[in-house]
CSV table of C-alpha atoms in Angstrom, one decimal:
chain,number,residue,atom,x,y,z
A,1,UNK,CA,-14.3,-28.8,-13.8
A,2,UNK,CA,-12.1,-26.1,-14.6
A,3,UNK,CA,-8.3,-26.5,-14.4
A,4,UNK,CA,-8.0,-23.2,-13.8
A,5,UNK,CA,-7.5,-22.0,-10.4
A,6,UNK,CA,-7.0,-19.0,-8.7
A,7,UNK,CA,-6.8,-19.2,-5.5
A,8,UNK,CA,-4.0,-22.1,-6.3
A,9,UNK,CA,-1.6,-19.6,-8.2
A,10,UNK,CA,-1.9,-17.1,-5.5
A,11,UNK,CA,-0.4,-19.8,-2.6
A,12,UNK,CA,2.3,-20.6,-4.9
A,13,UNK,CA,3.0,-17.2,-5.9
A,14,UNK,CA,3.0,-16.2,-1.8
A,15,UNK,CA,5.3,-19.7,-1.9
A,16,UNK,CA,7.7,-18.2,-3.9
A,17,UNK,CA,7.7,-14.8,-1.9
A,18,UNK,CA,8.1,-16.9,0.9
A,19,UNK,CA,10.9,-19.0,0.0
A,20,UNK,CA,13.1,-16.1,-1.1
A,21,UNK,CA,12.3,-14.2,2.4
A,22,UNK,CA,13.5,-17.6,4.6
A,23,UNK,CA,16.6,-17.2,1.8
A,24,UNK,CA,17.2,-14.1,2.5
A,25,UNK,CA,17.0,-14.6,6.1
A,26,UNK,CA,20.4,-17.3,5.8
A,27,UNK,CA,22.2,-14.5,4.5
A,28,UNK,CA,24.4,-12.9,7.3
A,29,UNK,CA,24.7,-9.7,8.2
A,30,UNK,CA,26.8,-9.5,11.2
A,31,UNK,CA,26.3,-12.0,13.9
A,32,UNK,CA,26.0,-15.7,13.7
A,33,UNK,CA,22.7,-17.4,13.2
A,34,UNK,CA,22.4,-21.2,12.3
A,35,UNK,CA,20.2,-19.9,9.4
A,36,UNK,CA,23.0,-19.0,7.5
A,37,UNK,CA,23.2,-22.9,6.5
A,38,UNK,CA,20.0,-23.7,6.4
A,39,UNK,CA,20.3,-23.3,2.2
A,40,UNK,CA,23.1,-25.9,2.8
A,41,UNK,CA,22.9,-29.8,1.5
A,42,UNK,CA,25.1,-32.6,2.3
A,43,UNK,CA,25.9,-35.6,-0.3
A,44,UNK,CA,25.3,-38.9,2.4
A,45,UNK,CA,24.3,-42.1,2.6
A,46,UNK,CA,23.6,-41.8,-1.4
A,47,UNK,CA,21.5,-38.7,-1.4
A,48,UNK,CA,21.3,-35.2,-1.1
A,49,UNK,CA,20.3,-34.0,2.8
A,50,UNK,CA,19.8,-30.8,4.7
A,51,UNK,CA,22.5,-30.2,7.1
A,52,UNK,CA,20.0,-30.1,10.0
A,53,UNK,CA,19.3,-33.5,9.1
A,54,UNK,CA,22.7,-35.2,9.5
A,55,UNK,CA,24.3,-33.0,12.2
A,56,UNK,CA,23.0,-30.2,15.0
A,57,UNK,CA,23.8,-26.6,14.4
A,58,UNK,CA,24.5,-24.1,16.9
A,59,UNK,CA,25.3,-20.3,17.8
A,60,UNK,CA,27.8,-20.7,21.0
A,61,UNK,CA,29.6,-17.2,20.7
A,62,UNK,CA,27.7,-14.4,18.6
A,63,UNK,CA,30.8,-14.4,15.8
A,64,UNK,CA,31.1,-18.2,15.7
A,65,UNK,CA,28.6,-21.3,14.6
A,66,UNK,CA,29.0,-25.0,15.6
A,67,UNK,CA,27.9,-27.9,13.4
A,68,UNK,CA,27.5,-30.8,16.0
A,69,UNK,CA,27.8,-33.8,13.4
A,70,UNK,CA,26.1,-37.2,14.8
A,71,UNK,CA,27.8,-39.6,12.1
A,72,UNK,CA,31.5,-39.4,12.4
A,73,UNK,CA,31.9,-41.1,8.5
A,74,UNK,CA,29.8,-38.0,7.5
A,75,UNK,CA,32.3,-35.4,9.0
A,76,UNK,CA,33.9,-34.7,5.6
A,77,UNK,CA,30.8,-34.7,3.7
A,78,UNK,CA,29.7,-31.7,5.7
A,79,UNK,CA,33.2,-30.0,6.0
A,80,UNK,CA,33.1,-30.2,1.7
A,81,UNK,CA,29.3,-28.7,1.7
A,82,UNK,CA,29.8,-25.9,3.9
A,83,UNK,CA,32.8,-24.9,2.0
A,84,UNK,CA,31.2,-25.2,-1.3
A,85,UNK,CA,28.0,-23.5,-0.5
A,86,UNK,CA,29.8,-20.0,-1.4
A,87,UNK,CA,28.9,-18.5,2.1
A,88,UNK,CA,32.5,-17.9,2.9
A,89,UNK,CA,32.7,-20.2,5.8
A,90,UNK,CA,35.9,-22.0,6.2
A,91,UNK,CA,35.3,-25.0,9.0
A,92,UNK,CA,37.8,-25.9,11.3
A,93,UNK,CA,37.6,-30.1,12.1
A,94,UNK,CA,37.2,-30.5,15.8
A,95,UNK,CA,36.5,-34.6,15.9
A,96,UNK,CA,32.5,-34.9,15.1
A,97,UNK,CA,32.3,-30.9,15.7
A,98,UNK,CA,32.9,-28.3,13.0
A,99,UNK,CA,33.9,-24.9,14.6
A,100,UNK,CA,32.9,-22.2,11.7
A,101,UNK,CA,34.5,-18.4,12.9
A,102,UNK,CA,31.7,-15.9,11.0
A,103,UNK,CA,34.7,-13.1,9.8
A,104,UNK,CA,34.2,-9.5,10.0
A,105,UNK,CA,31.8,-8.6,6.8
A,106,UNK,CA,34.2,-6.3,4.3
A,107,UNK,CA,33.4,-4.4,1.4
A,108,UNK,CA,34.3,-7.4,-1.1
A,109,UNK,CA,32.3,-9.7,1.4
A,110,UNK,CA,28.8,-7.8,1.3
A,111,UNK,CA,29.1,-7.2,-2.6
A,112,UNK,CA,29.3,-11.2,-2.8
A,113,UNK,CA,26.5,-11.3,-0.5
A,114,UNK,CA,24.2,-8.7,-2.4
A,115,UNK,CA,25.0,-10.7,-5.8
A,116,UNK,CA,23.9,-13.9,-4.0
A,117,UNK,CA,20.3,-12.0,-2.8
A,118,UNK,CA,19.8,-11.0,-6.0
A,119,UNK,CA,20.5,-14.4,-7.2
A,120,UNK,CA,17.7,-15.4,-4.8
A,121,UNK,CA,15.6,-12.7,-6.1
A,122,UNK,CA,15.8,-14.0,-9.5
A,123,UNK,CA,15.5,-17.4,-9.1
A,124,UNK,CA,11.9,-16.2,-7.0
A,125,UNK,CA,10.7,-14.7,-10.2
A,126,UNK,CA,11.5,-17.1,-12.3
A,127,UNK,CA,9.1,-19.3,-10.2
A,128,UNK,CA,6.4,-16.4,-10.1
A,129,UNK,CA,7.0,-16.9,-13.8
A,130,UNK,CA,6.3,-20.1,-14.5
A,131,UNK,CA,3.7,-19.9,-12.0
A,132,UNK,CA,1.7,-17.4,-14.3
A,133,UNK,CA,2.5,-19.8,-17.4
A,134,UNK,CA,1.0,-22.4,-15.6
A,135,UNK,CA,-2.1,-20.3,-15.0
A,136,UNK,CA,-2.0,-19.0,-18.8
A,137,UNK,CA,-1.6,-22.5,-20.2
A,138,UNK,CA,-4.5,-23.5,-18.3
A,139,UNK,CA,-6.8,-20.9,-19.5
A,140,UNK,CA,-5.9,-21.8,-23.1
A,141,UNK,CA,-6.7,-25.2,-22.6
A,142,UNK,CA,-10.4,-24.7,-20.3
A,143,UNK,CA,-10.7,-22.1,-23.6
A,144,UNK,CA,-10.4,-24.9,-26.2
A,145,UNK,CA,-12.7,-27.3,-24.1
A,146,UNK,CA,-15.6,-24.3,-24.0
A,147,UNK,CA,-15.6,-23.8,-20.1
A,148,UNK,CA,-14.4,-19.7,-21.1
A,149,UNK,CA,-14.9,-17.4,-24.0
A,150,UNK,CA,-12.0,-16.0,-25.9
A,151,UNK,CA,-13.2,-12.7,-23.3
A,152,UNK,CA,-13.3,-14.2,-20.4
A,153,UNK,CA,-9.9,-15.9,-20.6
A,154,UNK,CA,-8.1,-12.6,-21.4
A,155,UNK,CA,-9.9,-11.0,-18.6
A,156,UNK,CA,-8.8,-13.8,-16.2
A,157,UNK,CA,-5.2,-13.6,-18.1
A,158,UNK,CA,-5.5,-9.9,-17.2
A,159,UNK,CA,-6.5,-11.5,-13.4
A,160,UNK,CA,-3.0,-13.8,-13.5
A,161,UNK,CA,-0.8,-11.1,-14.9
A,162,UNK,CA,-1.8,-8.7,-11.9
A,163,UNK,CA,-1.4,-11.3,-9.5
A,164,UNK,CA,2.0,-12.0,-11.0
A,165,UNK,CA,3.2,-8.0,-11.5
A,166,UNK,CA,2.5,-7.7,-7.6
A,167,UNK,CA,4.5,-11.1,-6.7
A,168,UNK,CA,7.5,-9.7,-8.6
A,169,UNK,CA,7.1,-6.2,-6.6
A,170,UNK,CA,7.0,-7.8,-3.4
A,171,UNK,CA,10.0,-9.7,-4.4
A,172,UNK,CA,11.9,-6.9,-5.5
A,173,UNK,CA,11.0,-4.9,-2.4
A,174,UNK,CA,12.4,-7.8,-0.5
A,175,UNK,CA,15.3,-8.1,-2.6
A,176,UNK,CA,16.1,-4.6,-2.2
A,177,UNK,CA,15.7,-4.2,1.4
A,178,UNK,CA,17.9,-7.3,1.9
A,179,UNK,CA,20.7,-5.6,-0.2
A,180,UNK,CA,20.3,-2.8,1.5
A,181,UNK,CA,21.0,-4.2,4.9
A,182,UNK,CA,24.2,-5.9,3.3
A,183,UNK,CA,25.4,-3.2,2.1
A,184,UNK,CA,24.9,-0.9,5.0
A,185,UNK,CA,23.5,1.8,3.3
């Protein structure tokens, strides 16, 4: 059997597309959404954990989030992630409830946010990358072991390298129209 296959490179190529558009969509752009720390992991009970896994997040007012937490020894914890997630949150301690004010989005703000989606945007094709050396790699090997000819490998390379070129422009289109949005233009 061939180790080879296409159909699994092209669900984690979408995967990567995917994961930088749910990225993308924690990055705020005017009103509060308890997306925004979705990206967001808390150091408890000896392990790394998403916030939604050790508290409840909510959008009371449209400028201002809530971060419920349901273990009052992990108050802390949480207050220290969100403030070291670089999302320019600072919490205010309210007992087991974290009040987080969203500020008014200036110039300086939106050029930290379109440097984080393009961080994002590179990290997603960096993993369309390595997808399509997977891929590569793989032909090489069902090469050596006679399942493909030398020609039928570089056309299927030709396959994964197509694939791979359209993955990085939807990525970039993404990318773009995120920043975009930041920015206001």
């Amino acid at each position: 059997m061939a180790a080879y296959d296409k159909a699994d490179l092209e669900r984690r190529m979408a995967g990567a597309v995917e994961s930088l558009k749910h990225d993308l969509g924690g990055l705020r752009t005017g009103r509060a959404s308890t997306t925004l720390l979705e990206p967001v992991t808390v150091e408890v009970y000896g392990a790394h954990m998403p916030l939604n896994q050790v508290a409840t997040v909510s959008a009371p007012e449209p400028r201002m989030l809530s971060v419920q937490v349901w273990d009052k020894s992990n108050v802390g914890p949480v207050e220290k992630a969100i403030r070291s997630a670089g999302l320019g949150l600072n919490p205010i301690n309210d007992g087991q409830t974290l009040r987080l004010p969203i500020p008014d989005l200036t110039e300086e703000r939106r050029k930290e946010l379109a440097k984080l989606a393009s961080k994002y945007a590179e990290n997603a094709r960096i993993a369309a990358r390595n997808v399509r050396r997977d891929g590569m790699d793989s032909l090489k090997t069902d090469e050596k072991k006679g399942i493909y000819s030398e020609d039928e490998r570089k056309r299927l390379e030709g396959e994964v390298q197509k694939l791979t070129d359209a993955t990085i422009a939807e990525i970039d289109a993404a990318a773009t129209a995120k920043e975009k949005e930041i920015l206001g233009k």
